[in-house]
Tab-separated table of C-alpha atoms in Angstrom:
chain	number	residue	atom	x	y	z
A	1	MET	CA	11.496	11.412	-42.210
A	2	THR	CA	13.886	9.758	-45.180
A	3	PHE	CA	17.229	11.129	-45.109
A	4	LYS	CA	16.536	13.071	-48.475
A	5	ASN	CA	13.813	14.882	-46.923
A	6	LYS	CA	15.959	15.533	-43.744
A	7	TYR	CA	19.025	16.346	-45.415
A	8	ILE	CA	17.250	19.217	-47.567
A	9	SER	CA	15.382	20.408	-44.616
A	10	ALA	CA	18.571	20.674	-42.837
A	11	ALA	CA	20.093	22.945	-45.735
A	12	THR	CA	16.703	25.039	-46.237
A	13	PHE	CA	17.375	25.402	-42.438
A	14	PHE	CA	21.170	26.634	-43.014
A	15	PHE	CA	20.475	28.934	-45.352
A	16	MET	CA	17.655	30.494	-43.863
A	17	SER	CA	19.654	30.544	-40.961
A	18	ILE	CA	22.342	32.671	-43.086
A	19	THR	CA	19.790	34.750	-45.045
A	20	PHE	CA	18.352	36.693	-41.682
A	21	SER	CA	21.182	36.463	-39.955
A	22	ALA	CA	22.185	40.674	-40.522
A	23	THR	CA	18.950	41.809	-38.782
A	24	ALA	CA	18.656	39.095	-36.133
A	25	LEU	CA	22.766	40.189	-35.351
A	26	THR	CA	22.035	43.551	-33.906
A	27	ALA	CA	18.063	42.350	-32.348
A	28	GLU	CA	18.559	39.501	-30.761
A	29	TYR	CA	21.023	36.476	-29.696
A	30	SER	CA	20.036	33.605	-28.709
A	31	VAL	CA	21.066	32.642	-24.963
A	32	ILE	CA	20.940	30.393	-21.966
A	33	ILE	CA	20.375	32.121	-18.693
A	34	GLY	CA	21.503	30.080	-15.499
A	35	PHE	CA	19.766	30.762	-11.934
A	36	HIS	CA	21.021	30.879	-8.505
A	37	GLN	CA	17.699	28.766	-8.068
A	38	GLN	CA	15.242	25.713	-10.340
A	39	PRO	CA	13.062	28.651	-12.957
A	40	GLY	CA	9.625	29.162	-11.894
A	41	GLN	CA	6.891	31.832	-13.249
A	42	PRO	CA	9.290	34.072	-11.732
A	43	GLU	CA	12.424	34.089	-12.984
A	44	GLN	CA	10.873	33.362	-16.797
A	45	GLU	CA	8.340	36.356	-16.798
A	46	LEU	CA	12.286	37.878	-15.690
A	47	VAL	CA	13.610	37.609	-19.507
A	48	ARG	CA	9.817	38.295	-20.860
A	49	ARG	CA	10.553	41.788	-19.581
A	50	ALA	CA	13.004	41.959	-20.861
A	51	GLY	CA	12.031	41.432	-24.710
A	52	GLY	CA	13.264	37.910	-24.347
A	53	THR	CA	10.966	34.560	-25.461
A	54	VAL	CA	11.870	31.187	-23.140
A	55	ASP	CA	12.513	28.398	-25.646
A	56	ARG	CA	13.020	25.893	-22.722
A	57	VAL	CA	13.800	25.246	-19.506
A	58	TYR	CA	15.974	22.680	-18.317
A	59	ARG	CA	14.997	20.720	-15.167
A	60	LEU	CA	18.656	18.547	-14.703
A	61	ILE	CA	20.437	22.094	-14.274
A	62	PRO	CA	18.391	25.938	-12.866
A	63	ALA	CA	19.028	27.507	-16.423
A	64	LEU	CA	16.929	28.288	-19.560
A	65	VAL	CA	16.823	28.995	-23.678
A	66	ALA	CA	15.249	32.195	-24.634
A	67	ARG	CA	16.023	34.715	-27.360
A	68	LEU	CA	16.885	38.448	-26.069
A	69	PRO	CA	17.285	41.846	-27.532
A	70	GLU	CA	21.381	42.352	-27.372
A	71	GLN	CA	20.529	45.118	-25.006
A	72	ALA	CA	19.109	42.765	-22.661
A	73	MET	CA	22.177	40.362	-22.398
A	74	ALA	CA	24.025	43.066	-20.013
A	75	GLU	CA	21.192	43.915	-17.704
A	76	LEU	CA	20.014	40.420	-16.733
A	77	ARG	CA	23.677	40.268	-16.032
A	78	GLU	CA	23.353	42.004	-13.082
A	79	HIS	CA	20.288	40.885	-12.262
A	80	PRO	CA	20.634	39.671	-8.775
A	81	LEU	CA	18.365	35.783	-9.788
A	82	VAL	CA	20.740	35.391	-12.470
A	83	ALA	CA	23.961	33.829	-12.213
A	84	TYR	CA	24.859	34.055	-15.906
A	85	VAL	CA	24.249	34.387	-19.434
A	86	GLU	CA	25.833	32.420	-22.085
A	87	GLU	CA	25.469	33.139	-25.924
A	88	ASP	CA	23.839	29.637	-27.118
A	89	GLN	CA	27.312	28.240	-29.168
A	90	VAL	CA	27.522	26.136	-32.000
A	91	VAL	CA	28.937	22.878	-31.513
A	92	THR	CA	30.508	20.707	-34.000
A	93	THR	CA	31.630	17.056	-34.504
A	94	ILE	CA	34.870	16.984	-34.671
A	95	GLU	CA	36.148	16.943	-37.841
A	96	PRO	CA	38.551	13.488	-38.534
A	97	PRO	CA	41.959	13.709	-40.274
A	98	TYR	CA	42.892	13.245	-43.478
A	99	ILE	CA	45.098	10.864	-43.766
A	100	ALA	CA	46.241	9.368	-47.077
A	101	MET	CA	47.479	5.783	-46.105
A	102	ILE	CA	46.641	3.600	-43.071
A	103	GLN	CA	48.907	1.291	-41.851
A	104	LYS	CA	46.898	-1.909	-40.637
A	105	PRO	CA	47.987	-3.654	-37.798
A	106	PHE	CA	47.740	-6.929	-38.834
A	107	SER	CA	46.453	-8.490	-41.981
A	108	ILE	CA	44.084	-10.396	-42.691
A	109	GLU	CA	45.792	-14.205	-43.833
A	110	SER	CA	47.493	-13.837	-40.758
A	111	PHE	CA	44.614	-13.326	-38.738
A	112	THR	CA	42.327	-16.355	-38.265
A	113	GLU	CA	39.747	-14.986	-35.740
A	114	ASP	CA	36.240	-14.088	-37.783
A	115	SER	CA	35.750	-11.868	-40.287
A	116	GLU	CA	33.807	-9.081	-38.035
A	117	TYR	CA	37.219	-9.048	-35.999
A	118	GLN	CA	39.428	-8.707	-38.589
A	119	ASP	CA	37.184	-5.143	-40.273
A	120	ALA	CA	37.055	-3.992	-37.278
A	121	TRP	CA	41.109	-3.851	-35.761
A	122	GLY	CA	40.315	-1.700	-32.497
A	123	VAL	CA	37.889	-3.842	-31.396
A	124	GLN	CA	40.403	-6.821	-31.677
A	125	HIS	CA	43.452	-4.241	-30.336
A	126	ILE	CA	42.170	-3.523	-26.663
A	127	GLY	CA	41.015	-7.514	-25.988
A	128	SER	CA	37.375	-7.156	-26.384
A	129	LYS	CA	36.822	-10.553	-28.025
A	130	VAL	CA	38.634	-12.255	-24.527
A	131	ALA	CA	35.267	-10.571	-23.026
A	132	HIS	CA	32.781	-11.329	-26.287
A	133	ASP	CA	34.150	-15.027	-25.526
A	134	LYS	CA	33.306	-15.022	-21.626
A	135	GLY	CA	29.708	-13.793	-22.286
A	136	ILE	CA	30.226	-10.097	-21.720
A	137	THR	CA	29.197	-8.366	-24.502
A	138	GLY	CA	26.749	-5.453	-22.822
A	139	LYS	CA	23.608	-6.705	-22.394
A	140	GLU	CA	21.139	-4.011	-20.941
A	141	ILE	CA	23.792	-1.232	-20.652
A	142	LYS	CA	22.013	1.219	-21.998
A	143	VAL	CA	24.225	3.925	-24.017
A	144	ALA	CA	22.950	7.521	-25.399
A	145	VAL	CA	25.169	8.080	-28.458
A	146	ILE	CA	24.641	11.956	-29.065
A	147	ASP	CA	26.068	13.087	-32.581
A	148	THR	CA	23.954	13.143	-35.523
A	149	GLY	CA	21.882	10.414	-34.898
A	150	ILE	CA	21.918	6.858	-36.477
A	151	ASP	CA	21.000	4.755	-38.893
A	152	TYR	CA	18.859	2.631	-36.358
A	153	ASN	CA	17.513	0.200	-40.162
A	154	HIS	CA	21.789	-0.548	-40.402
A	155	GLU	CA	22.144	-4.794	-40.332
A	156	ASP	CA	24.492	-4.427	-37.850
A	157	LEU	CA	22.951	-1.302	-35.115
A	158	ASP	CA	18.735	-2.787	-35.347
A	159	ALA	CA	19.097	-5.318	-33.068
A	160	ASN	CA	20.538	-3.102	-30.242
A	161	TYR	CA	18.873	0.325	-31.493
A	162	ARG	CA	16.813	1.075	-28.366
A	163	GLY	CA	14.626	4.811	-29.057
A	164	GLY	CA	15.914	8.286	-28.277
A	165	TYR	CA	15.190	12.066	-29.983
A	166	ASP	CA	15.869	14.527	-32.517
A	167	PHE	CA	16.410	17.555	-30.988
A	168	ILE	CA	17.157	19.618	-33.899
A	169	TYR	CA	13.843	18.524	-35.490
A	170	ASP	CA	12.326	17.909	-31.855
A	171	ASP	CA	10.546	14.990	-33.090
A	172	ASP	CA	10.995	10.933	-32.325
A	173	ASP	CA	13.226	10.130	-35.156
A	174	PRO	CA	17.152	10.421	-34.404
A	175	MET	CA	17.803	9.027	-37.858
A	176	ASP	CA	21.296	10.356	-39.103
A	177	ASP	CA	21.148	12.048	-41.653
A	178	SER	CA	25.735	13.763	-41.594
A	179	TRP	CA	27.425	13.406	-44.559
A	180	ASN	CA	29.713	10.936	-42.643
A	181	SER	CA	27.628	9.070	-40.924
A	182	HIS	CA	29.205	10.392	-38.004
A	183	GLY	CA	27.052	9.655	-35.603
A	184	THR	CA	26.470	6.394	-36.955
A	185	HIS	CA	30.122	4.804	-37.295
A	186	ILE	CA	30.695	5.776	-33.650
A	187	ALA	CA	27.327	4.014	-32.842
A	188	GLY	CA	29.438	1.222	-34.520
A	189	ILE	CA	32.606	1.179	-32.838
A	190	ILE	CA	29.841	0.764	-29.195
A	191	GLY	CA	28.250	-2.029	-30.551
A	192	ALA	CA	27.783	-2.824	-33.573
A	193	GLU	CA	26.341	-6.771	-33.027
A	194	ALA	CA	28.167	-9.311	-34.013
A	195	ASN	CA	25.928	-10.847	-36.022
A	196	GLY	CA	28.696	-12.227	-38.778
A	197	THR	CA	27.919	-9.413	-41.024
A	198	GLY	CA	30.360	-6.077	-41.388
A	199	VAL	CA	32.508	-5.320	-38.333
A	200	VAL	CA	31.223	-6.441	-34.413
A	201	GLY	CA	31.379	-3.644	-31.773
A	202	VAL	CA	33.545	-3.294	-28.341
A	203	ALA	CA	30.028	-4.149	-26.869
A	204	PRO	CA	27.779	-5.738	-29.442
A	205	GLU	CA	24.595	-6.519	-27.169
A	206	VAL	CA	24.551	-3.313	-25.854
A	207	SER	CA	21.794	-0.812	-25.632
A	208	LEU	CA	22.162	1.974	-27.786
A	209	TYR	CA	20.332	5.311	-27.813
A	210	ALA	CA	20.374	7.859	-30.104
A	211	LEU	CA	20.065	11.279	-29.792
A	212	LYS	CA	20.764	13.499	-32.374
A	213	ALA	CA	22.394	17.284	-30.904
A	214	LEU	CA	23.861	17.522	-34.344
A	215	ASP	CA	22.545	18.281	-37.776
A	216	GLY	CA	23.282	16.823	-41.007
A	217	GLY	CA	25.833	19.157	-41.240
A	218	GLY	CA	27.784	18.183	-38.110
A	219	PHE	CA	26.346	21.316	-35.756
A	220	GLY	CA	24.261	21.545	-33.025
A	221	THR	CA	24.314	24.189	-30.204
A	222	LEU	CA	24.892	24.370	-26.455
A	223	GLY	CA	21.155	24.043	-26.068
A	224	THR	CA	20.373	20.951	-27.732
A	225	ILE	CA	23.831	19.329	-26.133
A	226	ILE	CA	22.332	20.013	-22.956
A	227	ALA	CA	18.855	19.113	-23.559
A	228	SER	CA	19.888	14.870	-24.934
A	229	ILE	CA	22.483	15.101	-21.462
A	230	GLN	CA	19.007	15.782	-19.199
A	231	TRP	CA	17.153	12.928	-21.654
A	232	ALA	CA	20.010	10.810	-20.803
A	233	VAL	CA	19.291	11.154	-16.886
A	234	GLU	CA	16.069	11.390	-16.997
A	235	ASN	CA	15.710	8.282	-18.867
A	236	ASP	CA	17.971	6.149	-16.874
A	237	MET	CA	21.332	6.180	-19.219
A	238	ASP	CA	24.488	3.993	-17.789
A	239	ILE	CA	26.621	5.557	-20.241
A	240	ILE	CA	27.057	8.867	-22.402
A	241	ASN	CA	29.378	9.661	-25.487
A	242	LEU	CA	30.451	12.703	-26.312
A	243	SER	CA	31.900	12.783	-29.675
A	244	LEU	CA	31.863	16.316	-30.047
A	245	ALA	CA	33.758	19.487	-29.470
A	246	GLY	CA	33.144	22.697	-28.489
A	247	ILE	CA	34.379	26.288	-26.319
A	248	ASP	CA	34.952	26.155	-22.530
A	249	SER	CA	30.958	26.762	-21.592
A	250	GLN	CA	29.573	27.077	-17.779
A	251	ILE	CA	26.402	25.425	-18.483
A	252	LEU	CA	28.108	22.622	-20.365
A	253	GLN	CA	30.252	22.402	-17.263
A	254	ALA	CA	26.706	22.367	-15.003
A	255	ALA	CA	25.001	19.927	-16.748
A	256	CYS	CA	28.251	17.478	-17.416
A	257	ASP	CA	28.291	17.566	-13.561
A	258	ALA	CA	25.203	17.357	-12.784
A	259	ALA	CA	24.928	14.066	-14.952
A	260	TYR	CA	27.606	12.584	-13.401
A	261	ALA	CA	26.975	13.214	-9.607
A	262	ALA	CA	23.496	11.564	-11.070
A	263	GLY	CA	25.145	8.285	-11.819
A	264	VAL	CA	25.790	8.633	-15.589
A	265	LEU	CA	29.371	8.358	-17.112
A	266	ILE	CA	30.416	10.206	-19.019
A	267	ILE	CA	32.981	9.638	-22.050
A	268	ALA	CA	34.238	12.042	-24.812
A	269	ALA	CA	36.721	12.614	-27.545
A	270	ALA	CA	39.568	15.047	-26.951
A	271	GLY	CA	39.829	16.665	-29.480
A	272	ASN	CA	41.752	16.851	-33.131
A	273	THR	CA	43.547	19.151	-31.440
A	274	PHE	CA	48.093	18.416	-33.298
A	275	GLY	CA	49.216	18.655	-29.929
A	276	SER	CA	47.427	21.454	-28.790
A	277	ALA	CA	45.027	21.930	-25.701
A	278	ALA	CA	42.057	19.137	-25.304
A	279	ALA	CA	38.646	19.918	-26.510
A	280	PHE	CA	35.252	20.581	-24.516
A	281	PRO	CA	33.242	18.407	-22.657
A	282	GLY	CA	36.274	16.735	-22.328
A	283	ALA	CA	38.620	18.514	-20.872
A	284	TYR	CA	35.874	19.160	-17.637
A	285	ASP	CA	36.752	17.142	-14.637
A	286	SER	CA	33.739	14.656	-14.567
A	287	VAL	CA	33.981	13.770	-17.980
A	288	ILE	CA	36.492	10.681	-19.157
A	289	ALA	CA	38.710	12.944	-22.184
A	290	VAL	CA	40.002	9.935	-25.220
A	291	THR	CA	43.257	10.321	-27.144
A	292	GLY	CA	43.964	8.719	-29.835
A	293	THR	CA	46.549	5.750	-30.318
A	294	ASP	CA	47.887	3.885	-34.044
A	295	PRO	CA	48.369	-0.203	-34.326
A	296	ALA	CA	51.891	0.290	-32.807
A	297	ASP	CA	49.617	2.296	-29.838
A	298	GLN	CA	51.635	5.513	-30.594
A	299	ARG	CA	49.069	9.041	-29.923
A	300	GLY	CA	47.847	9.852	-33.375
A	301	PHE	CA	49.613	12.638	-34.821
A	302	TYR	CA	46.185	14.602	-35.002
A	303	THR	CA	45.883	14.073	-30.542
A	304	PRO	CA	45.756	17.055	-27.776
A	305	ILE	CA	48.512	17.125	-25.472
A	306	ASP	CA	47.048	18.178	-22.116
A	307	PRO	CA	46.735	17.020	-18.117
A	308	ALA	CA	42.841	16.533	-18.672
A	309	ILE	CA	43.787	13.239	-20.958
A	310	GLU	CA	42.341	10.526	-18.957
A	311	LEU	CA	42.634	7.307	-21.831
A	312	ALA	CA	43.561	6.148	-24.572
A	313	ALA	CA	42.389	4.051	-27.246
A	314	PRO	CA	42.508	3.148	-31.117
A	315	GLY	CA	41.595	6.187	-33.436
A	316	LEU	CA	43.583	5.727	-36.632
A	317	GLY	CA	41.934	4.049	-39.921
A	318	ILE	CA	38.777	2.764	-37.801
A	319	ARG	CA	36.363	0.523	-39.530
A	320	SER	CA	32.691	0.592	-38.881
A	321	THR	CA	29.044	1.613	-39.673
A	322	ALA	CA	27.454	3.601	-42.311
A	323	GLN	CA	24.374	4.862	-43.560
A	324	TYR	CA	22.213	2.462	-46.345
A	325	ASN	CA	24.119	-0.556	-44.956
A	326	GLY	CA	27.414	0.731	-45.779
A	327	TYR	CA	30.441	1.042	-43.676
A	328	SER	CA	33.241	3.792	-44.009
A	329	GLU	CA	36.822	3.900	-42.651
A	330	GLN	CA	37.838	7.159	-40.357
A	331	SER	CA	39.933	8.326	-37.982
A	332	GLY	CA	40.155	10.700	-35.022
A	333	THR	CA	39.602	10.677	-31.213
A	334	SER	CA	35.746	10.889	-32.243
A	335	GLN	CA	36.420	6.763	-32.793
A	336	SER	CA	39.118	6.477	-29.987
A	337	ALA	CA	36.228	7.597	-27.106
A	338	ALA	CA	33.877	5.343	-29.273
A	339	HIS	CA	36.427	2.251	-27.963
A	340	VAL	CA	36.465	3.462	-24.364
A	341	THR	CA	32.529	3.709	-24.033
A	342	GLY	CA	32.061	0.214	-25.402
A	343	THR	CA	34.995	-1.443	-22.906
A	344	ALA	CA	32.890	0.887	-19.955
A	345	ALA	CA	29.284	-0.791	-20.855
A	346	LEU	CA	31.575	-4.594	-20.982
A	347	VAL	CA	32.697	-3.037	-17.509
A	348	MET	CA	29.479	-2.502	-15.980
A	349	ALA	CA	27.507	-5.481	-17.582
A	350	ALA	CA	30.905	-7.719	-16.262
A	351	GLY	CA	29.540	-6.956	-12.463
A	352	VAL	CA	31.988	-4.227	-11.374
A	353	GLY	CA	32.938	-4.107	-7.873
A	354	ASP	CA	33.113	-1.370	-4.996
A	355	VAL	CA	37.056	-0.494	-6.367
A	356	ASN	CA	36.948	2.538	-4.534
A	357	SER	CA	35.972	1.315	-1.203
A	358	ASP	CA	33.511	4.194	-1.014
A	359	GLY	CA	30.136	1.440	0.012
A	360	ALA	CA	28.823	2.057	-3.227
A	361	ILE	CA	28.910	0.960	-7.209
A	362	ASP	CA	28.506	3.493	-9.469
A	363	ASN	CA	29.959	5.652	-12.274
A	364	ARG	CA	32.894	6.095	-10.438
A	365	ASP	CA	33.905	2.392	-9.962
A	366	VAL	CA	33.485	1.741	-13.626
A	367	ARG	CA	36.409	5.289	-13.859
A	368	GLN	CA	38.563	3.887	-11.370
A	369	GLN	CA	38.532	0.337	-12.863
A	370	LEU	CA	39.573	2.072	-16.192
A	371	GLN	CA	41.614	4.489	-15.300
A	372	THR	CA	44.193	1.126	-12.341
A	373	THR	CA	43.617	-1.599	-15.645
A	374	ALA	CA	44.932	-0.045	-18.841
A	375	ILE	CA	48.142	0.047	-20.513
A	376	ASP	CA	50.878	2.400	-19.466
A	377	LEU	CA	52.501	4.434	-22.007
A	378	GLY	CA	54.348	6.760	-22.473
A	379	GLU	CA	55.688	8.351	-19.487
A	380	PRO	CA	55.262	6.062	-16.242
A	381	GLY	CA	52.314	6.703	-14.877
A	382	ARG	CA	49.527	9.067	-16.186
A	383	ASP	CA	50.802	12.075	-18.242
A	384	GLU	CA	50.182	14.338	-20.963
A	385	GLU	CA	49.456	12.142	-23.291
A	386	TYR	CA	47.955	9.236	-22.930
A	387	GLY	CA	46.476	9.903	-19.335
A	388	PHE	CA	46.552	6.336	-17.519
A	389	GLY	CA	47.554	4.669	-21.264
A	390	LEU	CA	45.356	2.355	-23.426
A	391	VAL	CA	42.175	0.787	-22.476
A	392	ASP	CA	42.197	-3.149	-21.418
A	393	VAL	CA	39.106	-5.010	-22.113
A	394	SER	CA	40.688	-8.304	-20.612
A	395	GLU	CA	41.780	-6.699	-17.464
A	396	ALA	CA	38.546	-4.380	-16.920
A	397	THR	CA	36.694	-6.696	-17.053
A	398	THR	CA	38.545	-9.433	-14.649
A	399	PHE	CA	37.620	-8.235	-10.831
A	400	PRO	CA	39.213	-10.062	-7.733
A	401	SER	CA	38.069	-12.602	-6.592
A	402	VAL	CA	36.164	-12.237	-2.858
A	403	THR	CA	36.747	-14.919	-0.198
A	404	SER	CA	34.403	-14.374	3.168
A	405	ILE	CA	35.389	-16.265	6.677
A	406	SER	CA	33.384	-16.341	9.507
A	407	LEU	CA	36.225	-16.775	12.540
A	408	VAL	CA	33.984	-18.206	15.423
A	409	ARG	CA	34.909	-19.406	18.440
A	410	GLU	CA	33.806	-22.009	19.544
A	411	ALA	CA	33.452	-25.167	22.103
A	412	THR	CA	36.156	-26.826	20.889
A	413	TRP	CA	39.883	-26.001	18.959
A	414	SER	CA	39.113	-28.415	16.493
A	415	ASP	CA	36.032	-26.854	15.621
A	416	SER	CA	37.343	-23.322	16.286
A	417	LEU	CA	39.732	-23.578	13.434
A	418	GLU	CA	39.351	-21.959	9.872
A	419	ILE	CA	41.851	-23.036	7.324
A	420	THR	CA	42.548	-21.583	4.051
A	421	THR	CA	45.085	-22.544	0.794
A	422	LEU	CA	45.852	-19.462	-1.171
A	423	GLU	CA	47.321	-20.432	-4.750
A	424	ASP	CA	49.847	-18.477	-7.093
A	425	ALA	CA	48.568	-14.962	-6.750
A	426	PHE	CA	48.656	-11.932	-4.435
A	427	TYR	CA	45.725	-12.160	-2.141
A	428	GLN	CA	45.902	-8.439	0.687
A	429	ILE	CA	43.973	-10.009	3.591
A	430	THR	CA	41.560	-8.409	6.078
A	431	LEU	CA	40.379	-9.014	9.486
A	432	GLU	CA	37.285	-6.969	11.045
A	433	ASN	CA	37.229	-8.103	15.048
A	434	ASP	CA	32.807	-8.225	16.474
A	435	SER	CA	34.350	-9.395	19.276
A	436	LEU	CA	37.119	-11.542	19.639
A	437	ASP	CA	40.386	-11.209	21.895
A	438	ALA	CA	43.214	-11.889	19.379
A	439	VAL	CA	43.896	-14.045	16.230
A	440	LEU	CA	46.732	-15.793	16.115
A	441	LEU	CA	47.476	-16.627	11.867
A	442	LEU	CA	50.188	-19.951	11.159
A	443	VAL	CA	51.563	-20.385	7.842
A	444	VAL	CA	51.808	-23.395	6.244
A	445	GLU	CA	54.179	-23.890	3.026
A	446	ASN	CA	55.692	-27.489	1.699
A	447	ASN	CA	53.985	-28.809	4.796
A	448	ARG	CA	56.394	-26.325	6.721
A	449	PHE	CA	54.855	-23.379	9.264
A	450	ARG	CA	56.681	-19.536	7.811
A	451	THR	CA	57.999	-18.928	10.961
A	452	ASP	CA	58.162	-15.226	9.752
A	453	LEU	CA	54.465	-14.978	8.608
A	454	ILE	CA	53.410	-16.202	12.272
A	455	ALA	CA	51.251	-13.259	13.085
A	456	VAL	CA	49.204	-12.200	16.522
A	457	HIS	CA	46.063	-9.582	15.861
A	458	ILE	CA	45.266	-8.895	19.394
A	459	PHE	CA	42.017	-6.845	19.987
A	460	ASN	CA	41.659	-6.729	23.371
A	461	SER	CA	43.911	-6.602	26.345
A	462	PRO	CA	43.782	-5.364	29.846
A	463	GLY	CA	44.390	-1.767	29.520
A	464	GLY	CA	44.787	-1.466	25.513
A	465	ASP	CA	43.389	0.170	22.686
A	466	HIS	CA	43.736	-1.468	20.259
A	467	PRO	CA	42.019	-1.401	16.165
A	468	GLN	CA	39.562	-3.998	15.397
A	469	GLN	CA	39.753	-4.152	11.887
A	470	VAL	CA	43.612	-5.160	10.594
A	471	SER	CA	45.271	-5.934	6.825
A	472	PHE	CA	48.020	-7.256	5.329
A	473	ASP	CA	49.358	-8.728	2.017
A	474	LEU	CA	50.706	-11.799	1.686
A	475	ASP	CA	52.362	-13.654	-2.053
A	476	ALA	CA	51.567	-16.426	-2.572
A	477	SER	CA	52.985	-16.060	-6.042
A	478	GLY	CA	54.558	-19.288	-7.457
A	479	THR	CA	53.580	-21.382	-4.794
A	480	ALA	CA	50.538	-22.188	-2.246
A	481	LEU	CA	50.739	-21.244	1.294
A	482	LYS	CA	48.045	-22.552	3.291
A	483	LEU	CA	46.639	-20.483	6.239
A	484	ILE	CA	45.219	-21.098	9.727
A	485	PHE	CA	43.508	-18.951	11.695
A	486	VAL	CA	42.636	-19.441	15.372
A	487	PRO	CA	40.395	-16.926	17.563
A	488	PHE	CA	40.836	-16.679	21.238
A	489	GLY	CA	38.388	-15.257	23.298
A	490	SER	CA	34.736	-15.988	24.926
A	491	ILE	CA	33.259	-19.344	23.003
A	492	GLY	CA	30.400	-17.693	20.735
A	493	ALA	CA	33.319	-14.700	19.891
A	494	PHE	CA	33.871	-13.783	15.832
A	495	ALA	CA	35.393	-11.645	13.545
A	496	ASP	CA	34.971	-11.832	9.316
A	497	ILE	CA	37.698	-12.759	7.143
A	498	THR	CA	38.050	-10.851	4.411
A	499	ILE	CA	40.332	-12.318	1.353
A	500	LEU	CA	41.038	-10.875	-1.881
A	501	ASN	CA	42.962	-11.772	-4.648
């Protein structure tokens, strides 16, 4: 379907809905019905007996979309099979604030990097090029952009576009037909190609998927958003970007919670609420809410103030892709969320580890990595204006090095010693014992023993009950420390040593 035809179709649908709303308002509502279990034939038959029509049954959450007579809504809410009934509310793109003048962070004359970075100040400002120069570009990371669609023919997006779905027109052609290229603009910030043309995205080799849940006017419903989230989960997306806003909804929260539990990282705009509370779904615990900053790292006048804000990213005067191979400058937390989505893709591509030490590597580790490496802004620590601070690609894609040593009691002392050198960094050392009685640690600096750092860790002694894992820190900043580990115990006994910096 062409841009023109889709736009005409959207306009026709809009005016038809106005024409018939006067009769439909009193006769019938589009609702989302949540059940206590996955709705099957009994639940669908319940809706039909109430005079309703089932339009869509979800698999991600126990709910369905239906059209119901007004009087049936109250009756169904009281039924024991039903958990809740919500109207299928309107959801919109987050309207960009009107800004008369943009203060650029640098001049073209003073900036010597590629023109793509010159024209994408936010991408450069958060340190994306540092990751790109190391070959970290988001390759093979799958990002679902739930928005107005993507102009997948754009010369800066076509190589990274992988597919998607149109939940407005129920087809597989999620072309962006919006008046301001909203979805295409968001996609460009996330993943515009590094091809010497136009701008570059935060993750220039990411895989982009367009889930068109909003029409050309920027309007959709809870039903189309939830269907898109379900598609993202079922098609193994790594990240969902939601640059949109709606009201607090039990069903939307359930969908976000289910997607997050399934391993998808969800990033959303905090909303352009001008100092009021953050918008939904960004305000949910399962979603990262992103606020906007200017080139001086000050929050935009349009941004929310809310404890739900988790991260900050550039949102003022952001140049990105627009329809018909065009480019436009837009502002708002929608743009900020896209910067964080691109950063998350780089963190995944760089090979994030078990950051939270829960034994698994998943979306929670990426989230914590983004939090702990952010540049603190505003009040120390997390605050209601900037969250944890400005997202930092360079730090977020730099992971601690891990050295693993197996310390074994051999037949001779010389063969039993393990010697390693720590240089100019802060280290965390963990001894996990298997069968040794004790480990002696000697520390040498400038060919002299550091008597203050000598330690004996006892694991087995008569009548003793000792922990079999010991962790401690060593600060080798500005120096070099030689560590000598000496094992005590029967021949063949061992312990594992992990050194992290």
